[in-house]
mmCIF file of C-alpha atoms and ligand atoms in Angstrom:
data_model
loop_
_atom_site.group_PDB
_atom_site.id
_atom_site.type_symbol
_atom_site.label_atom_id
_atom_site.label_comp_id
_atom_site.label_asym_id
_atom_site.label_seq_id
_atom_site.Cartn_x
_atom_site.Cartn_y
_atom_site.Cartn_z
ATOM 1 C CA UNK A 1 0.000 0.000 0.000
ATOM 2 C CA UNK A 2 1.079 3.535 -0.751
ATOM 3 C CA UNK A 3 2.547 5.176 2.383
ATOM 4 C CA UNK A 4 0.254 8.211 2.292
ATOM 5 C CA UNK A 5 -2.704 5.830 2.015
ATOM 6 C CA UNK A 6 -1.385 3.799 4.940
ATOM 7 C CA UNK A 7 -1.074 6.907 7.156
ATOM 8 C CA UNK A 8 -4.591 7.955 6.125
ATOM 9 C CA UNK A 9 -5.965 4.491 6.929
ATOM 10 C CA UNK A 10 -4.329 4.520 10.348
ATOM 11 C CA UNK A 11 -5.768 7.973 11.030
ATOM 12 C CA UNK A 12 -9.281 6.894 9.977
ATOM 13 C CA UNK A 13 -9.040 3.883 12.272
ATOM 14 C CA UNK A 14 -8.090 6.101 15.211
ATOM 15 C CA UNK A 15 -10.812 8.657 14.452
ATOM 16 C CA UNK A 16 -13.467 5.963 14.168
ATOM 17 C CA UNK A 17 -12.429 4.418 17.505
ATOM 18 C CA UNK A 18 -11.060 1.186 16.029
ATOM 19 C CA UNK A 19 -7.475 2.123 16.855
ATOM 20 C CA UNK A 20 -4.284 0.794 15.321
ATOM 21 C CA UNK A 21 -2.409 -2.460 15.859
ATOM 22 C CA UNK A 22 1.134 -2.870 17.146
ATOM 23 C CA UNK A 23 2.046 -3.976 13.624
ATOM 24 C CA UNK A 24 0.799 -0.632 12.282
ATOM 25 C CA UNK A 25 2.813 1.166 14.943
ATOM 26 C CA UNK A 26 5.908 -0.758 13.957
ATOM 27 C CA UNK A 27 5.353 0.242 10.301
ATOM 28 C CA UNK A 28 4.872 3.903 11.239
ATOM 29 C CA UNK A 29 8.245 3.833 12.976
ATOM 30 C CA UNK A 30 9.784 2.707 9.671
ATOM 31 C CA UNK A 31 8.184 5.042 7.141
ATOM 32 C CA UNK A 32 10.801 7.086 5.249
ATOM 33 C CA UNK A 33 11.661 10.492 6.650
ATOM 34 C CA UNK A 34 9.960 12.366 3.800
ATOM 35 C CA UNK A 35 6.573 11.074 5.015
ATOM 36 C CA UNK A 36 7.026 12.195 8.623
ATOM 37 C CA UNK A 37 5.505 15.607 7.917
ATOM 38 C CA UNK A 38 2.381 13.847 6.609
ATOM 39 C CA UNK A 39 2.324 11.706 9.752
ATOM 40 C CA UNK A 40 2.497 14.864 11.876
ATOM 41 C CA UNK A 41 -0.419 16.438 9.989
ATOM 42 C CA UNK A 42 -2.526 13.309 10.590
ATOM 43 C CA UNK A 43 -1.570 13.292 14.296
ATOM 44 C CA UNK A 44 -2.620 16.937 14.483
ATOM 45 C CA UNK A 45 -6.040 16.113 13.038
ATOM 46 C CA UNK A 46 -6.474 13.397 15.687
ATOM 47 C CA UNK A 47 -5.411 15.822 18.435
ATOM 48 C CA UNK A 48 -7.890 18.484 17.341
ATOM 49 C CA UNK A 49 -10.694 15.952 17.039
ATOM 50 C CA UNK A 50 -10.214 14.469 20.512
ATOM 51 C CA UNK A 51 -8.776 17.400 22.451
ATOM 52 C CA UNK A 52 -9.817 20.605 20.715
ATOM 53 C CA UNK A 53 -7.415 23.518 20.537
ATOM 54 C CA UNK A 54 -6.440 23.751 24.185
ATOM 55 C CA UNK A 55 -2.782 23.357 25.152
ATOM 56 C CA UNK A 56 -2.133 22.107 28.688
ATOM 57 C CA UNK A 57 0.410 24.464 30.251
ATOM 58 C CA UNK A 58 2.181 23.305 33.375
ATOM 59 C CA UNK A 59 4.854 24.681 35.675
ATOM 60 C CA UNK A 60 7.221 22.671 37.853
ATOM 61 C CA UNK A 61 8.764 23.224 41.242
ATOM 62 C CA UNK A 62 11.837 21.172 42.076
ATOM 63 C CA UNK A 63 11.154 20.932 45.799
ATOM 64 C CA UNK A 64 14.225 18.835 46.576
ATOM 65 C CA UNK A 65 17.224 19.369 44.385
ATOM 66 C CA UNK A 66 20.228 17.148 43.625
ATOM 67 C CA UNK A 67 22.109 14.488 45.677
ATOM 68 C CA UNK A 68 19.734 11.709 44.661
ATOM 69 C CA UNK A 69 20.704 8.163 45.719
ATOM 70 C CA UNK A 70 19.931 6.735 42.230
ATOM 71 C CA UNK A 71 22.302 6.469 39.263
ATOM 72 C CA UNK A 72 20.045 7.341 36.280
ATOM 73 C CA UNK A 73 22.731 8.123 33.705
ATOM 74 C CA UNK A 74 20.936 11.107 32.139
ATOM 75 C CA UNK A 75 20.212 12.883 35.406
ATOM 76 C CA UNK A 76 22.189 15.876 36.632
ATOM 77 C CA UNK A 77 20.733 15.372 40.103
ATOM 78 C CA UNK A 78 22.209 11.937 40.750
ATOM 79 C CA UNK A 79 24.750 11.885 43.601
ATOM 80 C CA UNK A 80 26.837 9.513 41.448
ATOM 81 C CA UNK A 81 27.928 12.322 39.127
ATOM 82 C CA UNK A 82 29.747 15.549 39.746
ATOM 83 C CA UNK A 83 27.601 18.056 37.879
ATOM 84 C CA UNK A 84 28.138 21.109 40.046
ATOM 85 C CA UNK A 85 24.375 21.624 40.392
ATOM 86 C CA UNK A 86 23.316 23.294 43.664
ATOM 87 C CA UNK A 87 21.577 21.138 46.284
ATOM 88 C CA UNK A 88 18.743 21.991 48.637
ATOM 89 C CA UNK A 89 16.209 20.211 50.802
ATOM 90 C CA UNK A 90 12.527 21.140 50.996
ATOM 91 C CA UNK A 91 11.888 24.909 50.960
ATOM 92 C CA UNK A 92 9.198 26.297 53.298
ATOM 93 C CA UNK A 93 5.525 25.919 52.394
ATOM 94 C CA UNK A 94 5.288 29.692 52.299
ATOM 95 C CA UNK A 95 7.929 29.968 49.555
ATOM 96 C CA UNK A 96 6.286 27.246 47.482
ATOM 97 C CA UNK A 97 2.849 28.860 47.840
ATOM 98 C CA UNK A 98 4.256 32.119 46.410
ATOM 99 C CA UNK A 99 5.672 30.262 43.401
ATOM 100 C CA UNK A 100 2.428 28.328 42.857
ATOM 101 C CA UNK A 101 0.470 31.592 42.915
ATOM 102 C CA UNK A 102 2.880 33.088 40.365
ATOM 103 C CA UNK A 103 2.408 30.027 38.127
ATOM 104 C CA UNK A 104 -1.375 30.420 38.347
ATOM 105 C CA UNK A 105 -1.151 34.143 37.560
ATOM 106 C CA UNK A 106 0.995 33.337 34.524
ATOM 107 C CA UNK A 107 -1.706 31.071 33.115
ATOM 108 C CA UNK A 108 -0.516 27.620 34.285
ATOM 109 C CA UNK A 109 -3.285 25.110 34.803
ATOM 110 C CA UNK A 110 -1.319 22.731 36.955
ATOM 111 C CA UNK A 111 1.597 22.902 39.333
ATOM 112 C CA UNK A 112 3.817 19.859 39.737
ATOM 113 C CA UNK A 113 5.933 19.269 42.843
ATOM 114 C CA UNK A 114 8.984 17.223 41.855
ATOM 115 C CA UNK A 115 11.622 15.762 44.167
ATOM 116 C CA UNK A 116 15.064 14.375 43.344
ATOM 117 C CA UNK A 117 14.971 11.336 45.534
ATOM 118 C CA UNK A 118 14.261 7.632 45.173
ATOM 119 C CA UNK A 119 11.244 7.856 47.493
ATOM 120 C CA UNK A 120 10.040 10.226 50.206
ATOM 121 C CA UNK A 121 11.031 9.455 53.820
ATOM 122 C CA UNK A 122 8.039 9.462 56.205
ATOM 123 C CA UNK A 123 9.174 12.815 57.558
ATOM 124 C CA UNK A 124 9.598 14.411 54.115
ATOM 125 C CA UNK A 125 6.285 12.957 52.986
ATOM 126 C CA UNK A 126 4.504 14.698 55.885
ATOM 127 C CA UNK A 127 6.171 17.975 54.911
ATOM 128 C CA UNK A 128 5.058 17.582 51.280
ATOM 129 C CA UNK A 129 1.483 16.901 52.454
ATOM 130 C CA UNK A 130 1.543 20.127 54.447
ATOM 131 C CA UNK A 131 2.825 22.013 51.369
ATOM 132 C CA UNK A 132 -0.042 20.589 49.266
ATOM 133 C CA UNK A 133 -2.611 21.585 51.915
ATOM 134 C CA UNK A 134 -1.227 25.125 51.903
ATOM 135 C CA UNK A 135 -1.360 25.357 48.085
ATOM 136 C CA UNK A 136 -4.944 24.051 48.088
ATOM 137 C CA UNK A 137 -5.912 26.502 50.767
ATOM 138 C CA UNK A 138 -4.140 29.633 49.529
ATOM 139 C CA UNK A 139 -3.786 29.260 45.733
ATOM 140 C CA UNK A 140 -6.286 26.807 44.305
ATOM 141 C CA UNK A 141 -4.361 25.359 41.374
ATOM 142 C CA UNK A 142 -4.421 21.726 40.291
ATOM 143 C CA UNK A 143 -1.510 20.037 42.106
ATOM 144 C CA UNK A 144 0.453 17.176 40.611
ATOM 145 C CA UNK A 145 3.369 15.323 42.176
ATOM 146 C CA UNK A 146 6.459 13.433 41.107
ATOM 147 C CA UNK A 147 7.959 12.070 44.308
ATOM 148 C CA UNK A 148 9.519 8.775 43.234
ATOM 149 C CA UNK A 149 8.376 5.454 44.678
ATOM 150 C CA UNK A 150 5.281 5.498 46.884
ATOM 151 C CA UNK A 151 3.586 3.127 49.282
ATOM 152 C CA UNK A 152 -0.139 2.582 48.760
ATOM 153 C CA UNK A 153 -0.804 4.507 51.992
ATOM 154 C CA UNK A 154 1.145 7.495 50.689
ATOM 155 C CA UNK A 155 -0.634 7.347 47.336
ATOM 156 C CA UNK A 156 -4.032 7.275 49.077
ATOM 157 C CA UNK A 157 -3.014 10.248 51.206
ATOM 158 C CA UNK A 158 -2.145 12.226 48.047
ATOM 159 C CA UNK A 159 -5.536 11.349 46.601
ATOM 160 C CA UNK A 160 -7.200 12.556 49.821
ATOM 161 C CA UNK A 161 -5.343 15.840 49.387
ATOM 162 C CA UNK A 162 -6.923 16.165 45.931
ATOM 163 C CA UNK A 163 -3.695 15.612 44.039
ATOM 164 C CA UNK A 164 -4.951 15.069 40.538
ATOM 165 C CA UNK A 165 -2.169 13.256 38.792
ATOM 166 C CA UNK A 166 0.992 11.376 39.742
ATOM 167 C CA UNK A 167 4.047 11.500 37.502
ATOM 168 C CA UNK A 168 6.458 8.613 37.356
ATOM 169 C CA UNK A 169 8.376 8.008 34.136
ATOM 170 C CA UNK A 170 9.342 4.684 32.626
ATOM 171 C CA UNK A 171 12.230 6.655 31.087
ATOM 172 C CA UNK A 172 13.010 4.224 28.249
ATOM 173 C CA UNK A 173 12.328 0.754 26.844
ATOM 174 C CA UNK A 174 12.497 -2.179 29.231
ATOM 175 C CA UNK A 175 15.325 -3.633 27.118
ATOM 176 C CA UNK A 176 17.385 -0.431 27.574
ATOM 177 C CA UNK A 177 16.626 0.296 31.225
ATOM 178 C CA UNK A 178 19.472 -1.606 32.895
ATOM 179 C CA UNK A 179 21.951 0.343 30.736
ATOM 180 C CA UNK A 180 20.710 3.659 32.090
ATOM 181 C CA UNK A 181 20.027 2.756 35.714
ATOM 182 C CA UNK A 182 21.311 0.054 38.056
ATOM 183 C CA UNK A 183 19.945 1.213 41.437
ATOM 184 C CA UNK A 184 16.341 0.315 40.645
ATOM 185 C CA UNK A 185 14.474 -1.654 37.990
ATOM 186 C CA UNK A 186 11.879 -1.079 35.314
ATOM 187 C CA UNK A 187 9.512 -3.242 37.343
ATOM 188 C CA UNK A 188 9.943 -0.867 40.324
ATOM 189 C CA UNK A 189 8.685 1.937 38.093
ATOM 190 C CA UNK A 190 5.761 -0.079 36.716
ATOM 191 C CA UNK A 191 4.827 -1.046 40.290
ATOM 192 C CA UNK A 192 4.731 2.595 41.403
ATOM 193 C CA UNK A 193 2.391 3.473 38.553
ATOM 194 C CA UNK A 194 0.138 0.585 39.586
ATOM 195 C CA UNK A 195 0.092 1.833 43.191
ATOM 196 C CA UNK A 196 -0.827 5.344 42.068
ATOM 197 C CA UNK A 197 -3.581 3.945 39.841
ATOM 198 C CA UNK A 198 -4.908 1.726 42.676
ATOM 199 C CA UNK A 199 -5.148 4.804 44.897
ATOM 200 C CA UNK A 200 -7.330 6.516 42.281
ATOM 201 C CA UNK A 201 -4.750 9.016 41.058
ATOM 202 C CA UNK A 202 -4.562 9.914 37.382
ATOM 203 C CA UNK A 203 -1.270 8.886 35.775
ATOM 204 C CA UNK A 204 1.359 10.873 33.970
ATOM 205 C CA UNK A 205 4.182 8.784 32.583
ATOM 206 C CA UNK A 206 6.645 8.803 29.735
ATOM 207 C CA UNK A 207 10.364 9.005 29.356
ATOM 208 C CA UNK A 208 13.339 10.520 27.647
ATOM 209 C CA UNK A 209 14.230 10.094 24.011
ATOM 210 C CA UNK A 210 17.741 10.530 22.678
ATOM 211 C CA UNK A 211 19.492 8.344 25.258
ATOM 212 C CA UNK A 212 21.076 6.302 22.452
ATOM 213 C CA UNK A 213 18.101 3.943 22.229
ATOM 214 C CA UNK A 214 17.189 2.374 18.883
ATOM 215 C CA UNK A 215 13.961 3.079 17.019
ATOM 216 C CA UNK A 216 12.919 -0.434 17.960
ATOM 217 C CA UNK A 217 13.323 0.559 21.611
ATOM 218 C CA UNK A 218 11.237 3.692 21.130
ATOM 219 C CA UNK A 219 8.588 1.389 19.660
ATOM 220 C CA UNK A 220 8.890 -0.796 22.772
ATOM 221 C CA UNK A 221 8.413 2.249 25.017
ATOM 222 C CA UNK A 222 5.343 3.577 23.203
ATOM 223 C CA UNK A 223 3.632 0.167 23.272
ATOM 224 C CA UNK A 224 4.296 -0.092 27.012
ATOM 225 C CA UNK A 225 2.923 3.427 27.534
ATOM 226 C CA UNK A 226 -0.166 2.633 25.483
ATOM 227 C CA UNK A 227 -0.832 -0.487 27.576
ATOM 228 C CA UNK A 228 -0.868 1.676 30.725
ATOM 229 C CA UNK A 229 -3.270 4.152 29.118
ATOM 230 C CA UNK A 230 -2.143 7.174 31.153
ATOM 231 C CA UNK A 231 -4.166 10.373 31.222
ATOM 232 C CA UNK A 232 -0.924 12.148 30.344
ATOM 233 C CA UNK A 233 2.257 11.169 28.530
ATOM 234 C CA UNK A 234 5.330 13.275 29.137
ATOM 235 C CA UNK A 235 8.254 13.052 26.742
ATOM 236 C CA UNK A 236 11.607 14.641 27.531
ATOM 237 C CA UNK A 237 14.249 15.067 24.854
ATOM 238 C CA UNK A 238 17.649 14.469 26.422
ATOM 239 C CA UNK A 239 19.561 17.514 27.534
ATOM 240 C CA UNK A 240 23.105 16.179 27.912
ATOM 241 C CA UNK A 241 24.277 17.388 31.322
ATOM 242 C CA UNK A 242 28.052 17.924 31.726
ATOM 243 C CA UNK A 243 29.402 15.453 34.278
ATOM 244 C CA UNK A 244 26.839 12.724 33.504
ATOM 245 C CA UNK A 245 27.718 9.624 31.440
ATOM 246 C CA UNK A 246 25.502 10.986 28.642
ATOM 247 C CA UNK A 247 27.165 14.378 28.405
ATOM 248 C CA UNK A 248 28.452 13.679 24.878
ATOM 249 C CA UNK A 249 25.349 11.980 23.526
ATOM 250 C CA UNK A 250 24.471 13.243 20.040
ATOM 251 C CA UNK A 251 21.019 14.727 19.618
ATOM 252 C CA UNK A 252 18.149 13.171 17.708
ATOM 253 C CA UNK A 253 17.062 14.397 14.290
ATOM 254 C CA UNK A 254 13.976 16.595 14.482
ATOM 255 C CA UNK A 255 12.086 14.177 12.235
ATOM 256 C CA UNK A 256 12.642 11.365 14.778
ATOM 257 C CA UNK A 257 11.234 13.580 17.521
ATOM 258 C CA UNK A 258 8.166 14.428 15.414
ATOM 259 C CA UNK A 259 7.729 10.754 14.511
ATOM 260 C CA UNK A 260 7.715 9.806 18.208
ATOM 261 C CA UNK A 261 5.135 12.396 19.298
ATOM 262 C CA UNK A 262 2.896 11.698 16.294
ATOM 263 C CA UNK A 263 2.863 7.954 16.868
ATOM 264 C CA UNK A 264 2.006 8.373 20.558
ATOM 265 C CA UNK A 265 -0.978 10.472 19.470
ATOM 266 C CA UNK A 266 -2.189 7.649 17.190
ATOM 267 C CA UNK A 267 -1.985 5.253 20.158
ATOM 268 C CA UNK A 268 -3.411 7.535 22.840
ATOM 269 C CA UNK A 269 -5.827 9.871 21.057
ATOM 270 C CA UNK A 270 -7.394 11.273 24.222
ATOM 271 C CA UNK A 271 -4.359 11.730 26.474
ATOM 272 C CA UNK A 272 -2.450 14.910 27.105
ATOM 273 C CA UNK A 273 0.899 14.507 25.336
ATOM 274 C CA UNK A 274 3.367 16.887 26.869
ATOM 275 C CA UNK A 275 6.688 18.132 25.505
ATOM 276 C CA UNK A 276 8.827 18.267 28.634
ATOM 277 C CA UNK A 277 12.557 18.800 29.257
ATOM 278 C CA UNK A 278 14.684 19.605 26.224
ATOM 279 C CA UNK A 279 11.963 21.462 24.315
ATOM 280 C CA UNK A 280 13.911 24.695 23.944
ATOM 281 C CA UNK A 281 17.378 23.131 23.644
ATOM 282 C CA UNK A 282 16.573 20.417 21.084
ATOM 283 C CA UNK A 283 14.034 22.201 18.892
ATOM 284 C CA UNK A 284 14.739 25.322 16.865
ATOM 285 C CA UNK A 285 11.088 26.436 17.189
ATOM 286 C CA UNK A 286 10.456 25.732 20.917
ATOM 287 C CA UNK A 287 7.943 23.047 19.988
ATOM 288 C CA UNK A 288 5.692 24.939 17.541
ATOM 289 C CA UNK A 289 5.767 22.104 15.010
ATOM 290 C CA UNK A 290 5.335 19.396 17.680
ATOM 291 C CA UNK A 291 2.240 21.172 18.998
ATOM 292 C CA UNK A 292 0.895 20.720 15.471
ATOM 293 C CA UNK A 293 2.057 17.090 15.220
ATOM 294 C CA UNK A 294 0.360 15.349 18.138
ATOM 295 C CA UNK A 295 1.575 17.147 21.258
ATOM 296 C CA UNK A 296 -0.907 19.225 23.268
ATOM 297 C CA UNK A 297 0.968 20.191 26.393
ATOM 298 C CA UNK A 298 4.103 21.994 27.470
ATOM 299 C CA UNK A 299 6.046 22.780 30.603
ATOM 300 C CA UNK A 300 6.847 26.448 30.767
ATOM 301 C CA UNK A 301 9.033 28.767 32.791
ATOM 302 C CA UNK A 302 11.984 26.447 33.284
ATOM 303 C CA UNK A 303 12.687 22.902 34.353
ATOM 304 C CA UNK A 304 14.176 21.079 37.322
ATOM 305 C CA UNK A 305 17.771 22.135 36.918
ATOM 306 C CA UNK A 306 17.719 24.541 34.003
ATOM 307 C CA UNK A 307 15.837 27.565 32.781
ATOM 308 C CA UNK A 308 13.448 27.659 29.836
ATOM 309 C CA UNK A 309 11.222 30.110 28.015
ATOM 310 C CA UNK A 310 9.254 32.555 30.094
ATOM 311 C CA UNK A 311 5.536 31.736 30.364
ATOM 312 C CA UNK A 312 4.637 34.899 28.431
ATOM 313 C CA UNK A 313 6.744 33.854 25.447
ATOM 314 C CA UNK A 314 5.254 30.337 25.362
ATOM 315 C CA UNK A 315 1.677 31.578 25.647
ATOM 316 C CA UNK A 316 2.357 33.972 22.764
ATOM 317 C CA UNK A 317 3.711 31.088 20.680
ATOM 318 C CA UNK A 318 0.615 28.963 21.414
ATOM 319 C CA UNK A 319 -1.696 31.788 20.327
ATOM 320 C CA UNK A 320 0.387 32.505 17.238
ATOM 321 C CA UNK A 321 -0.265 29.014 15.902
ATOM 322 C CA UNK A 322 -4.001 29.377 16.520
ATOM 323 C CA UNK A 323 -4.204 27.285 19.699
ATOM 324 C CA UNK A 324 -5.463 28.233 23.151
ATOM 325 C CA UNK A 325 -3.460 28.381 26.382
HETATM 326 N N1 SAM B 1 13.144 11.318 41.161
HETATM 327 C C1 SAM B 1 11.835 11.097 40.674
HETATM 328 C C2 SAM B 1 11.835 10.064 39.594
HETATM 329 O O1 SAM B 1 12.885 9.747 39.076
HETATM 330 O O2 SAM B 1 10.739 9.569 39.295
HETATM 331 C C3 SAM B 1 11.238 12.399 40.265
HETATM 332 C C4 SAM B 1 11.305 12.824 38.816
HETATM 333 S S1 SAM B 1 12.852 13.128 38.057
HETATM 334 C C5 SAM B 1 13.574 14.370 39.037
HETATM 335 C C6 SAM B 1 12.251 14.059 36.720
HETATM 336 C C7 SAM B 1 12.307 13.543 35.295
HETATM 337 O O3 SAM B 1 13.084 14.452 34.521
HETATM 338 C C8 SAM B 1 12.933 12.218 35.056
HETATM 339 O O4 SAM B 1 12.018 11.198 35.276
HETATM 340 C C9 SAM B 1 13.382 12.329 33.606
HETATM 341 O O5 SAM B 1 12.411 11.815 32.721
HETATM 342 C C10 SAM B 1 13.549 13.825 33.374
HETATM 343 N N2 SAM B 1 14.960 14.188 33.176
HETATM 344 C C11 SAM B 1 15.955 14.091 34.087
HETATM 345 N N3 SAM B 1 17.138 14.466 33.556
HETATM 346 C C12 SAM B 1 16.892 14.815 32.273
HETATM 347 C C13 SAM B 1 17.726 15.278 31.201
HETATM 348 N N4 SAM B 1 19.040 15.453 31.342
HETATM 349 N N5 SAM B 1 17.146 15.546 30.010
HETATM 350 C C14 SAM B 1 15.823 15.382 29.841
HETATM 351 N N6 SAM B 1 14.989 14.938 30.822
HETATM 352 C C15 SAM B 1 15.507 14.652 32.018
HETATM 353 FE FE1 SF4 B 2 17.044 10.431 41.127
HETATM 354 FE FE2 SF4 B 2 14.844 10.727 39.646
HETATM 355 FE FE3 SF4 B 2 17.237 11.717 38.816
HETATM 356 FE FE4 SF4 B 2 16.848 9.085 38.817
HETATM 357 S S1 SF4 B 2 15.707 10.609 37.571
HETATM 358 S S2 SF4 B 2 18.669 10.171 39.599
HETATM 359 S S3 SF4 B 2 15.554 8.834 40.631
HETATM 360 S S4 SF4 B 2 16.085 12.355 40.576
#
């Protein structure tokens, strides 16, 4: 079958609710580069049909920075690598409330509390709960968390505090995972997502592309993500951090990045698909084309360890391409 026809067929199957098979997904990963633009256009049509024109804009707060016990080879916050990044423990609730209010004023819909640790200690978990209560009480913005491994009791407590969504990334394909992390396993990450789901939290999961994985491994990751059916998929594009084992990793071609986002949209038509870390550094247009090729979410105003576009600039970009922030 002609490739344009094949893309069109896949799109029709998604729009009609039939969906596509893993064989189709495998074929989409192999279509020649010159058809990727067409794939992006089809993914955009699916996005508009299922999600309208709204872009989900989120801001992050790195509430515990650096000195993490884990050895994830891409991460500048691992204690295994000397990256020169500053360290701090939990800031006061008051400080975090001010930043959450600023995020809300700048048009963010959700505010995600992220911590660079394997899992929260009981004491730190209590402090985070207090911070969430204060944000709920004083700001009123949708709170999301990314706190590493959780017990079911902790997950239920977050649900009680009206945390909407829990982020925990698979990072990469199962077949690649042991190359990028040896201090925990892929199964540990799957288990945490299951715990969050069992507690009634919505799920946000995804990973990082550009770690040196093969296309076949990106296929593996997207099929795993689709089987979890998360409300949100978050895809980071590696930012090589000096001092980490991946500091010299070469970046992915833009067409591979577009291919990845578009295919996820075919698999998860209703989910938020967010462009996360690496948006400004890896893309010459800050994600304009990706937001028209399947993605419908961004993180604005900086990341965990590095700055990013100001919210104002991103909101302007979203409006410029005819979407809503
Ligand atoms: N420590 C928790 C965990 O690992 O689940 C909290 C989240 S971790 C601090 C935040 C996420 O940022 C990681 O899961 C990873 O996907 C992403 N990330 C970390 N370093 C990155 C890098 N150099 N480039 C792109 N994304 C990165
Ligand atoms: Fe720690 Fe999370 Fe970074 Fe891994 S990704 S080193 S668990 S902060």
